[in-house]
JSON list of C-alpha atoms and ligand atoms in Angstrom, two decimals:
[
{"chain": "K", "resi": 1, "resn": "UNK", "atom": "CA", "xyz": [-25.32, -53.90, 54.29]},
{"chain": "K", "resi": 2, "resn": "UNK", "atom": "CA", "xyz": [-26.37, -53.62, 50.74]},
{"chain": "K", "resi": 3, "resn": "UNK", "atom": "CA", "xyz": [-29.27, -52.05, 52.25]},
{"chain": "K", "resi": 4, "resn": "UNK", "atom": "CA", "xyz": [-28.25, -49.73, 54.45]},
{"chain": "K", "resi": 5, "resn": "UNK", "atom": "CA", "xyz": [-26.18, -48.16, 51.84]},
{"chain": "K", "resi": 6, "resn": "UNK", "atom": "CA", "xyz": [-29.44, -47.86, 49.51]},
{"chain": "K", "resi": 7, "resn": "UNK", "atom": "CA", "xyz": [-31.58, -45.91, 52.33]},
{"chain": "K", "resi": 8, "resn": "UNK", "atom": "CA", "xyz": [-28.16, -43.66, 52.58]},
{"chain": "K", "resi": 9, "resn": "UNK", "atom": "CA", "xyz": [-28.17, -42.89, 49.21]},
{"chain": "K", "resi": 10, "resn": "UNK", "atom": "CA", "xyz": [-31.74, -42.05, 49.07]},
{"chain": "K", "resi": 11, "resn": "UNK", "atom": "CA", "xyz": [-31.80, -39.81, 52.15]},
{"chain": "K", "resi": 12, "resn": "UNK", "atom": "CA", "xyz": [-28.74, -37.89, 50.48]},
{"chain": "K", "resi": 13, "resn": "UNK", "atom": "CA", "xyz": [-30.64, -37.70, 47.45]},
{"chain": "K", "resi": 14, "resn": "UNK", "atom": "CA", "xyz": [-33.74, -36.21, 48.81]},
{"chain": "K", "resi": 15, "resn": "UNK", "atom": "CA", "xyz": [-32.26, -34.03, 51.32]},
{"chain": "K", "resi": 16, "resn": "UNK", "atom": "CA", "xyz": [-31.28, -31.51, 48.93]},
{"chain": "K", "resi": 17, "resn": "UNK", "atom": "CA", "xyz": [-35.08, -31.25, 47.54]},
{"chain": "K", "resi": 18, "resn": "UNK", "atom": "CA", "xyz": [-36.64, -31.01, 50.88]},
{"chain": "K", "resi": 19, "resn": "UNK", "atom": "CA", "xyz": [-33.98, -27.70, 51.81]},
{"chain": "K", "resi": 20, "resn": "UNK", "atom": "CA", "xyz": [-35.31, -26.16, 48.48]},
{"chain": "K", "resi": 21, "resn": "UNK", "atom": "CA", "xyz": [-38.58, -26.34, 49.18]},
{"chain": "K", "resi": 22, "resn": "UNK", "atom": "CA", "xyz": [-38.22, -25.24, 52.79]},
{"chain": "K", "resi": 23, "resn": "UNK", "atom": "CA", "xyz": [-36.52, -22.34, 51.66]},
{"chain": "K", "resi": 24, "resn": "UNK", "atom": "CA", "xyz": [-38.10, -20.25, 49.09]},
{"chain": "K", "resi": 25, "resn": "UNK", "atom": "CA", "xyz": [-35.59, -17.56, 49.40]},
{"chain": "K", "resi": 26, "resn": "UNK", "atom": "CA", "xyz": [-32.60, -19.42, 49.43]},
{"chain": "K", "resi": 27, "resn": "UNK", "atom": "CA", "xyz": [-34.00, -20.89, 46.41]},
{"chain": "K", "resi": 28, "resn": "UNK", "atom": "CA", "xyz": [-35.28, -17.76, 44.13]},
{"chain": "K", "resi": 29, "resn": "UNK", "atom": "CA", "xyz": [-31.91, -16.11, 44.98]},
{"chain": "K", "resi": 30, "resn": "UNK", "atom": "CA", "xyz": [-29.76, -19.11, 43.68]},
{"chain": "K", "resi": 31, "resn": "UNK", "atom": "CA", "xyz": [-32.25, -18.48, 40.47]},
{"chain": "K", "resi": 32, "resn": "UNK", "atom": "CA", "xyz": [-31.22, -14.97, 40.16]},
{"chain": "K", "resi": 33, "resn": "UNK", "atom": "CA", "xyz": [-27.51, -15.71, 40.61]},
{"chain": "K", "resi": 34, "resn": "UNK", "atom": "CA", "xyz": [-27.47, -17.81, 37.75]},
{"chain": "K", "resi": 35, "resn": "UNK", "atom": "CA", "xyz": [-29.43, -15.18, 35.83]},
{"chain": "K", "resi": 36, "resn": "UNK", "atom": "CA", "xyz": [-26.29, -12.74, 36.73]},
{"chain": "K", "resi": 37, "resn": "UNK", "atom": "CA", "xyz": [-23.96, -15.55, 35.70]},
{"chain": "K", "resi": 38, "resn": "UNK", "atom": "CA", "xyz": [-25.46, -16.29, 31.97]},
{"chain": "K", "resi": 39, "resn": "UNK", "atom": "CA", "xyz": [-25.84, -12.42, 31.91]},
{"chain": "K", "resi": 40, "resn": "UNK", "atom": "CA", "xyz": [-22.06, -11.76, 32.98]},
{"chain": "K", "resi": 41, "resn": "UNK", "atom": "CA", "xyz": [-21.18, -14.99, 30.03]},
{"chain": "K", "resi": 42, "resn": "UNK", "atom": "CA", "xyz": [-23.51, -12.88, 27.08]},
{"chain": "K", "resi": 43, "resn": "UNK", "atom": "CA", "xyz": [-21.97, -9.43, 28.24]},
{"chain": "K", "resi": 44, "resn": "UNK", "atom": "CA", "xyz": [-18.65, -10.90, 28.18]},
{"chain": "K", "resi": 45, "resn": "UNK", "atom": "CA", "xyz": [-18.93, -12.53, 24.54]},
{"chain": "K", "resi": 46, "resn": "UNK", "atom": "CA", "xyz": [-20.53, -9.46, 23.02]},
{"chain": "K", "resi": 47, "resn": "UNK", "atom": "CA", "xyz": [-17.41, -6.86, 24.16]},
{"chain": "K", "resi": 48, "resn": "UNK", "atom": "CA", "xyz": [-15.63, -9.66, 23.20]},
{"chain": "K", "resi": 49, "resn": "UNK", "atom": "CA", "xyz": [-13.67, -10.35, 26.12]},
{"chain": "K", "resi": 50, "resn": "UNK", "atom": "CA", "xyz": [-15.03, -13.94, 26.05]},
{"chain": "K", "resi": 51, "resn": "UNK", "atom": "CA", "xyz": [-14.67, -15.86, 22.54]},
{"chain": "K", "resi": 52, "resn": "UNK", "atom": "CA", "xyz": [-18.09, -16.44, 21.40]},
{"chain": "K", "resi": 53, "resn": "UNK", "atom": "CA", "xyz": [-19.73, -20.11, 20.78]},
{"chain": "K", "resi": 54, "resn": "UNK", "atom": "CA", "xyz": [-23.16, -20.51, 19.76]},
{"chain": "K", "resi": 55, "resn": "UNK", "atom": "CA", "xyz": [-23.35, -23.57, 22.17]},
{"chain": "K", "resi": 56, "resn": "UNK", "atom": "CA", "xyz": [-22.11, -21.16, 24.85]},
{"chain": "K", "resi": 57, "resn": "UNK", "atom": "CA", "xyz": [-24.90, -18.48, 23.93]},
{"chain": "K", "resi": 58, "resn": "UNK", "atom": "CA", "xyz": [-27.74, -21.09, 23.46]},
{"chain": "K", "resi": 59, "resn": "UNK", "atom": "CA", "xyz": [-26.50, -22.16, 27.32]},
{"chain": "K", "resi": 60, "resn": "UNK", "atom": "CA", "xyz": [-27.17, -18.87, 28.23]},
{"chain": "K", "resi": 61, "resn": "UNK", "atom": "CA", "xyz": [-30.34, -17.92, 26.69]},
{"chain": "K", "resi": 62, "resn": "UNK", "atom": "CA", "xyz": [-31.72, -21.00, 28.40]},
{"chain": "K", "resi": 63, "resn": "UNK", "atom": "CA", "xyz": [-30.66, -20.76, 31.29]},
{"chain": "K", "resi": 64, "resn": "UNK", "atom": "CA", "xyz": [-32.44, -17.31, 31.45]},
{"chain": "K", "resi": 65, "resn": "UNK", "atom": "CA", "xyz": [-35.16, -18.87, 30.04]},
{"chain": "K", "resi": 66, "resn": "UNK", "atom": "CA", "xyz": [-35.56, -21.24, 32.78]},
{"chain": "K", "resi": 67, "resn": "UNK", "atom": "CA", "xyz": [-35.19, -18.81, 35.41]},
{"chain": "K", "resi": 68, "resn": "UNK", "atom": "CA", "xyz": [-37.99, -16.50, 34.42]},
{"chain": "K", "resi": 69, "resn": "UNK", "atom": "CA", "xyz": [-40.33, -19.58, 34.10]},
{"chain": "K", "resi": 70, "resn": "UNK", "atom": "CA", "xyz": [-39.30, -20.40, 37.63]},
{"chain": "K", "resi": 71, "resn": "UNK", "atom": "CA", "xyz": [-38.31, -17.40, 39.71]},
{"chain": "K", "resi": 72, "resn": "UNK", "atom": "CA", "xyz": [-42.13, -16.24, 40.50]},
{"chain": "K", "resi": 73, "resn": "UNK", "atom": "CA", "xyz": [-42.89, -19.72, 42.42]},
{"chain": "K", "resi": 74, "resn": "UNK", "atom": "CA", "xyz": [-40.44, -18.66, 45.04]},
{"chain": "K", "resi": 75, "resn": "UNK", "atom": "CA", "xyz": [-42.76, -15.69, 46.88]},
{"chain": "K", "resi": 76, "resn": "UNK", "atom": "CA", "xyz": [-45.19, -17.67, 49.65]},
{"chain": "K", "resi": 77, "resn": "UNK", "atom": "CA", "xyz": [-46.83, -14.96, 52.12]},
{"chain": "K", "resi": 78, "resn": "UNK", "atom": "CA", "xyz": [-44.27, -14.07, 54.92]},
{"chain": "K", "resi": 79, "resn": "UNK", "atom": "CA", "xyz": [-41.28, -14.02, 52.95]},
{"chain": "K", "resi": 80, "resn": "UNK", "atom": "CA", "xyz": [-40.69, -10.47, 52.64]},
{"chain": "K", "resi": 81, "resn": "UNK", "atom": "CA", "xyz": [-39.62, -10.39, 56.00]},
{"chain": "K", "resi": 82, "resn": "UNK", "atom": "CA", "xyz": [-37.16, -13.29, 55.61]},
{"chain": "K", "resi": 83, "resn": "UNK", "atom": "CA", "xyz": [-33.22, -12.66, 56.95]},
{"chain": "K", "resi": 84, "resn": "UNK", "atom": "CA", "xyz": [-30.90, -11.81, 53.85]},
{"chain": "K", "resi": 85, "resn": "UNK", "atom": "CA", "xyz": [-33.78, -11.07, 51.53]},
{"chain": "K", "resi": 86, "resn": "UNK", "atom": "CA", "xyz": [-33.61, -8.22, 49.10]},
{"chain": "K", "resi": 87, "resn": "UNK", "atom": "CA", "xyz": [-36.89, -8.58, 47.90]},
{"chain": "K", "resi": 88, "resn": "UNK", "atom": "CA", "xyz": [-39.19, -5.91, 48.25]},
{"chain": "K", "resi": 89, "resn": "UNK", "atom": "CA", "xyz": [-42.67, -5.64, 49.99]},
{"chain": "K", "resi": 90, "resn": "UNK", "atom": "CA", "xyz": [-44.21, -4.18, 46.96]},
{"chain": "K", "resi": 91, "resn": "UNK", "atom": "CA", "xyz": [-44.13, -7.70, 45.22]},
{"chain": "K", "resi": 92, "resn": "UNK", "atom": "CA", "xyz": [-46.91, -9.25, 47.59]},
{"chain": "K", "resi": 93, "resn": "UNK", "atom": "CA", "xyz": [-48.35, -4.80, 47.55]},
{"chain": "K", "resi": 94, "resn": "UNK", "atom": "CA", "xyz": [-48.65, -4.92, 44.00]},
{"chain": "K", "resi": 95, "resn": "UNK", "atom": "CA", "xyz": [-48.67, -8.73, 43.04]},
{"chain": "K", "resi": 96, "resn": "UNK", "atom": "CA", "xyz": [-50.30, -7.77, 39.53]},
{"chain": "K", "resi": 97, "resn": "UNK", "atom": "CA", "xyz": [-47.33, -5.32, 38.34]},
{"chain": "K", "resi": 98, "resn": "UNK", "atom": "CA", "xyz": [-45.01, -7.95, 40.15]},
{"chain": "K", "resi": 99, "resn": "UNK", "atom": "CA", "xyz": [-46.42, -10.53, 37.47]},
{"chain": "K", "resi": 100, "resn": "UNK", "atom": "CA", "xyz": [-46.77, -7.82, 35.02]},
{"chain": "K", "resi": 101, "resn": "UNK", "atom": "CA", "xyz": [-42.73, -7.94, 34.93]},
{"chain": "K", "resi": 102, "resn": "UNK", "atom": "CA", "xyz": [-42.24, -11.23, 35.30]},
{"chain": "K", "resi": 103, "resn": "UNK", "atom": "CA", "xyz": [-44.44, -12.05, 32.12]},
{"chain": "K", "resi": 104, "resn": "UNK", "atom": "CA", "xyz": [-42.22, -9.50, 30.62]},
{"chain": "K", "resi": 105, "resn": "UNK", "atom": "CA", "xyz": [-38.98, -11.10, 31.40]},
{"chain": "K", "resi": 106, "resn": "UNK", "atom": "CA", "xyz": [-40.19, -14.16, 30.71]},
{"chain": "K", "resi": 107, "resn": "UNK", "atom": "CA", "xyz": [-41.61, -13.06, 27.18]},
{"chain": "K", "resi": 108, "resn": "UNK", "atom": "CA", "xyz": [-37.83, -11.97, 26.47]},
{"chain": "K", "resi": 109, "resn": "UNK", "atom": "CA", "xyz": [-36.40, -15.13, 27.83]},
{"chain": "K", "resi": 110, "resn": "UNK", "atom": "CA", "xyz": [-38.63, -17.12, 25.61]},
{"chain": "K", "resi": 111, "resn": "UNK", "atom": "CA", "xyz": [-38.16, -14.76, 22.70]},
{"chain": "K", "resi": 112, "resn": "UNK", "atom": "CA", "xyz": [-35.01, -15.23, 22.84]},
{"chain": "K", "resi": 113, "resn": "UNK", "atom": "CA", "xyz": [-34.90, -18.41, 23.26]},
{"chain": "K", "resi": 114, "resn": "UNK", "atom": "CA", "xyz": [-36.77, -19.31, 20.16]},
{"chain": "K", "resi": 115, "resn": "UNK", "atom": "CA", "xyz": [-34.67, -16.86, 18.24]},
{"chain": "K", "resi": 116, "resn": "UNK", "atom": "CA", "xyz": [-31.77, -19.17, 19.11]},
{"chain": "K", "resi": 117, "resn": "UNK", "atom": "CA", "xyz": [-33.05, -22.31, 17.55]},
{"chain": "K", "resi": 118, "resn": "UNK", "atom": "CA", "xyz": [-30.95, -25.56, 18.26]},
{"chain": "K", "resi": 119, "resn": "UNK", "atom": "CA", "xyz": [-27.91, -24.57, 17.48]},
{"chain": "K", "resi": 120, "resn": "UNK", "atom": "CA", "xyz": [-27.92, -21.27, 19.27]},
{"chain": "K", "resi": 121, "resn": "UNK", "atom": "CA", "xyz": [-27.33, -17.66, 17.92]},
{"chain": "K", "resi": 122, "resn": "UNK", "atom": "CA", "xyz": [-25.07, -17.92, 14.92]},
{"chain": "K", "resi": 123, "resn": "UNK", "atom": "CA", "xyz": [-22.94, -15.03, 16.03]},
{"chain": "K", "resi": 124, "resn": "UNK", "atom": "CA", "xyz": [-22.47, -11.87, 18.48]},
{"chain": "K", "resi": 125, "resn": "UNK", "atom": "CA", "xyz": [-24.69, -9.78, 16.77]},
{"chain": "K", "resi": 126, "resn": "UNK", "atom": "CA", "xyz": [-27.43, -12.70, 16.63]},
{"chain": "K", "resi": 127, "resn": "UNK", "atom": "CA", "xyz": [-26.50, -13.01, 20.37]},
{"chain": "K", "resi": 128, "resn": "UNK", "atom": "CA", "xyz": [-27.05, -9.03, 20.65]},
{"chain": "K", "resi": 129, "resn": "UNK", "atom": "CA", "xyz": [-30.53, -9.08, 19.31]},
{"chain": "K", "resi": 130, "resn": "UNK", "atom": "CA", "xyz": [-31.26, -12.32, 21.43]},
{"chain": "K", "resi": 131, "resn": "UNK", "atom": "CA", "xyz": [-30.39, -11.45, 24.67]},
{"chain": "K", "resi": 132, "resn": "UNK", "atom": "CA", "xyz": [-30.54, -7.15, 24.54]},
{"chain": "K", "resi": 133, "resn": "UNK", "atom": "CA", "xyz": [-33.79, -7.21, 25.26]},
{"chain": "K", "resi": 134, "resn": "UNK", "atom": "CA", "xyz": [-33.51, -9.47, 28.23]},
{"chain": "K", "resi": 135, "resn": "UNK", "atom": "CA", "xyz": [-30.78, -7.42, 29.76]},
{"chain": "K", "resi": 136, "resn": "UNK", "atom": "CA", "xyz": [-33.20, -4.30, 29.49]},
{"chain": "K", "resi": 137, "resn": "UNK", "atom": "CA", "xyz": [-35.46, -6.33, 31.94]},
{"chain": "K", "resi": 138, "resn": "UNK", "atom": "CA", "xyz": [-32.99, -6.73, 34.91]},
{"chain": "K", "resi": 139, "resn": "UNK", "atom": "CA", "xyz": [-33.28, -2.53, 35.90]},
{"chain": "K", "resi": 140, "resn": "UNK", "atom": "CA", "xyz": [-36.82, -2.00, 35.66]},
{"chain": "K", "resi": 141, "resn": "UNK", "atom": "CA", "xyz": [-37.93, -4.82, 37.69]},
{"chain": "K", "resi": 142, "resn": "UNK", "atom": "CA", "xyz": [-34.92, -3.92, 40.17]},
{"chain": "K", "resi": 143, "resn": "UNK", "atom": "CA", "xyz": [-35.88, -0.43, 40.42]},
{"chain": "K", "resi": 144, "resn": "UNK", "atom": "CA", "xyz": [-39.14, -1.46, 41.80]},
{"chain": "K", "resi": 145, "resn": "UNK", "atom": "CA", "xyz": [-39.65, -5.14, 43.40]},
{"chain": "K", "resi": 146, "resn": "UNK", "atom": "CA", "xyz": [-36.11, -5.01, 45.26]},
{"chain": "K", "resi": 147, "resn": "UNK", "atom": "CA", "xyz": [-34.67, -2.96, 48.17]},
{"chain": "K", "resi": 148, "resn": "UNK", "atom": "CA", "xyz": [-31.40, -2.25, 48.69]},
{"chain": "K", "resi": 149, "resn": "UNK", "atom": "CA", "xyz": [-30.10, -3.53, 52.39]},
{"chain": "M", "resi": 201, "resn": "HEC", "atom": "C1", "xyz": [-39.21, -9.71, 37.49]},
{"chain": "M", "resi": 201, "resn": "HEC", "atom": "C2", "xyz": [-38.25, -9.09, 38.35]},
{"chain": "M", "resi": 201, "resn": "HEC", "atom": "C3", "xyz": [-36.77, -9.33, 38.17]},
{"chain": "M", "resi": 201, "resn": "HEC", "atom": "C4", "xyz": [-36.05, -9.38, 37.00]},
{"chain": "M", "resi": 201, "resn": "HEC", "atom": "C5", "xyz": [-36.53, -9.23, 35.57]},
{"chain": "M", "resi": 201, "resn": "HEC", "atom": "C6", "xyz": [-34.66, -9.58, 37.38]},
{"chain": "M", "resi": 201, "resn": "HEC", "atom": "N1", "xyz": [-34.57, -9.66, 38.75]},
{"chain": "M", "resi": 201, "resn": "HEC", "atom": "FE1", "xyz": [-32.83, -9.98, 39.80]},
{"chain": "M", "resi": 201, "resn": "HEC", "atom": "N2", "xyz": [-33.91, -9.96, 41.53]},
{"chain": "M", "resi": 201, "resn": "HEC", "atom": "C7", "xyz": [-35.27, -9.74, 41.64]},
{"chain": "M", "resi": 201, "resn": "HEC", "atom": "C8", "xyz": [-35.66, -9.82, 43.04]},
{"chain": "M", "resi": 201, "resn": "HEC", "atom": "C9", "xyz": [-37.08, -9.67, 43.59]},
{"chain": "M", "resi": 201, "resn": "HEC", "atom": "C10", "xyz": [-34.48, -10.10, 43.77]},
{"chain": "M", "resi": 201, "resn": "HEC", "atom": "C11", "xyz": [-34.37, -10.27, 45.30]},
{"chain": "M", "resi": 201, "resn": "HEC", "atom": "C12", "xyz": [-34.49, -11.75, 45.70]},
{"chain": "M", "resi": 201, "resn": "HEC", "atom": "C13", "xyz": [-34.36, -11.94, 47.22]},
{"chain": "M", "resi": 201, "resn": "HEC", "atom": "O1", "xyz": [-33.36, -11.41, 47.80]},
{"chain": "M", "resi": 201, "resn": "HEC", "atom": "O2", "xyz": [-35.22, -12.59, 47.82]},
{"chain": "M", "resi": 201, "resn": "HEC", "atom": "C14", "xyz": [-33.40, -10.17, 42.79]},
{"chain": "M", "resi": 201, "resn": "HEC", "atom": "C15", "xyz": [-32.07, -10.43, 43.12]},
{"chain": "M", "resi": 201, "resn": "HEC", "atom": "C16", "xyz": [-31.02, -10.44, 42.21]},
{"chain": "M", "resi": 201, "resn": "HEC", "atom": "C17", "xyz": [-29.63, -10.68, 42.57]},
{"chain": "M", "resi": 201, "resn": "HEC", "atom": "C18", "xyz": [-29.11, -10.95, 43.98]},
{"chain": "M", "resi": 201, "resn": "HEC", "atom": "C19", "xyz": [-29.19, -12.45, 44.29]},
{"chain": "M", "resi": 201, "resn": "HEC", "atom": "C20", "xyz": [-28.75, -12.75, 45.74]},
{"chain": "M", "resi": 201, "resn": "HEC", "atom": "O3", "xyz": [-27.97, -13.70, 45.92]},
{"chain": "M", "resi": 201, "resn": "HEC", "atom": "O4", "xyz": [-29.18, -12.06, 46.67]},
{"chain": "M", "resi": 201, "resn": "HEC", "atom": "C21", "xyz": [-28.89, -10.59, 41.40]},
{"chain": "M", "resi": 201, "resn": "HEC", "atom": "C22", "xyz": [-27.40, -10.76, 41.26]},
{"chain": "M", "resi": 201, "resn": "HEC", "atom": "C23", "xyz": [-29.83, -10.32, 40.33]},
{"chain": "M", "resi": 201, "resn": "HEC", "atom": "N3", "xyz": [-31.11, -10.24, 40.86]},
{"chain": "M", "resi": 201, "resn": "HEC", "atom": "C24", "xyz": [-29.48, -10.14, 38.99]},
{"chain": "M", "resi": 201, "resn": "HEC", "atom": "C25", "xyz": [-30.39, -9.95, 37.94]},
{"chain": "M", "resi": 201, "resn": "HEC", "atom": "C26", "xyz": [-30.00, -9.77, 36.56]},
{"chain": "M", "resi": 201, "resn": "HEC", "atom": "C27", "xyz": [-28.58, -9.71, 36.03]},
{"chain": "M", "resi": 201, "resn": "HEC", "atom": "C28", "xyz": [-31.17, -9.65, 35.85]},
{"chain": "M", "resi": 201, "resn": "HEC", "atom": "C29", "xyz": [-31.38, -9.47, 34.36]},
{"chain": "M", "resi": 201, "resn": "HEC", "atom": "C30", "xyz": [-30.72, -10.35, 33.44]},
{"chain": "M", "resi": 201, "resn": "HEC", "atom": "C31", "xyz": [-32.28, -9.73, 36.82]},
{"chain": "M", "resi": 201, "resn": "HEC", "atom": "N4", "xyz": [-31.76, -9.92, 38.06]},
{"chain": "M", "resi": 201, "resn": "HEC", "atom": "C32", "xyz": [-33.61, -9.66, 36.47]},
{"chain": "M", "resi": 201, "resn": "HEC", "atom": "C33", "xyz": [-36.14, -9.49, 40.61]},
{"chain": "M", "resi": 201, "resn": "HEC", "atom": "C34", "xyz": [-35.83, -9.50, 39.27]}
]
C-alpha cells in the first residue's frame, strides 16, 4: 500500500513537468502572464493605488527577471502555427532581431534587478528608475514579434 501511494505521488509530481515541456506555448504564455501580473503590481505601487513594500517590488523585479531569462526557450520550429498563439511569424523570419529584443528585455530585467539589491528598491521612485525601463520594453517587442487575433 505504502507503495502504491509513493508511485502516485510521483506520477502526480511529474505530470505537471512533462505538460510543460509538451507545450511550449502553453508554457511561454503562462511566462508572459506573470510578466503582466508583476507589471500590473509595479504600475499599481508607483500611482500609488497599491501601498508600496520593497519586498513587494524586489518580488516583482524578479519575477521579470526570470521571465526574460526564460521566455526565448519556448519557440521550437512549428509553433507559430499553434491554436491560441499570438506570436508572430516574424520571430522564427527574423530570429536575430527576435533575440535582439529579448537581450534587451532581459538587460532591463537584470538591470533592474541588480539595482534592487536584497532588500529591494527602497522606495517608489527607486522602484520608478528600476522597473521604467522594463516597462518601455513590453511595446516595442509587441509591435513587432506578436499579432493581434
Ligand atoms: C521580447 C519580446 C517581448 C517582450 C519584451 C514582452 N513580450 Fe509579452 N508577448 C510576447 C510574445 C511573442 C507574446 C505571444 C506569446 C504567444 O501567444 O505564443 C506575448 C504575449 C503577452 C501576453 C498575452 C499572454 C497570453 O496569455 O496569451 C501578455 C499579457 C503580455 N505579453 C504582456 C507583456 C508585458 C506587460 C510586457 C512588458 C513588461 C511584455 N509582455 C514584454 C513578446 C514579448
Amino acid at each position: 500500500m505504502k507503495k502504491f501511494v509513493l508511485a502516485a505521488a510521483a506520477v502526480l509530481f511529474v505530470m505537471p513537468a512533462v505538460q510543460a515541456a509538451d507545450d511550449p506555448v502553453a508554457t511561454r504564455k503562462a511566462i508572459m502572464q506573470s510578466v503582466a501580473a508583476s507589471a500590473g503590481l509595479s504600475g499599481g505601487m508607483m500611482k500609488g493605488e497599491i501601498a508600496y513594500s520593497p519586498a513587494a517590488g524586489k518580488a516583482a523585479i524578479a519575477s521579470l527577471n526570470a521571465a526574460a531569462l526564460s521566455f526565448g526557450a519556448f519557440f521550437p520550429a512549428g509553433s507559430e502555427a499553434a491554436p491560441g498563439t499570438t506570436a508572430s511569424p516574424k520571430i522564427w523570419e527574423d530570429s536575430a532581431g527576435f533575440a535582439a529584443a529579448l537581450a534587451k528585455f532581459s538587460a532591463a530585467t537584470g538591470a533592474a534587478a541588480q539595482a534592487s539589491g536584497k532588500d529591494g528598491p527602497a522606495d517608489v521612485d527607486a522602484l520608478k528608475a528600476a522597473v521604467g525601463p522594463i516597462l518601455a520594453s513590453c511595446k516595442s517587442c509587441h509591435e513587432v514579434y506578436r499579432v493581434q487575433k
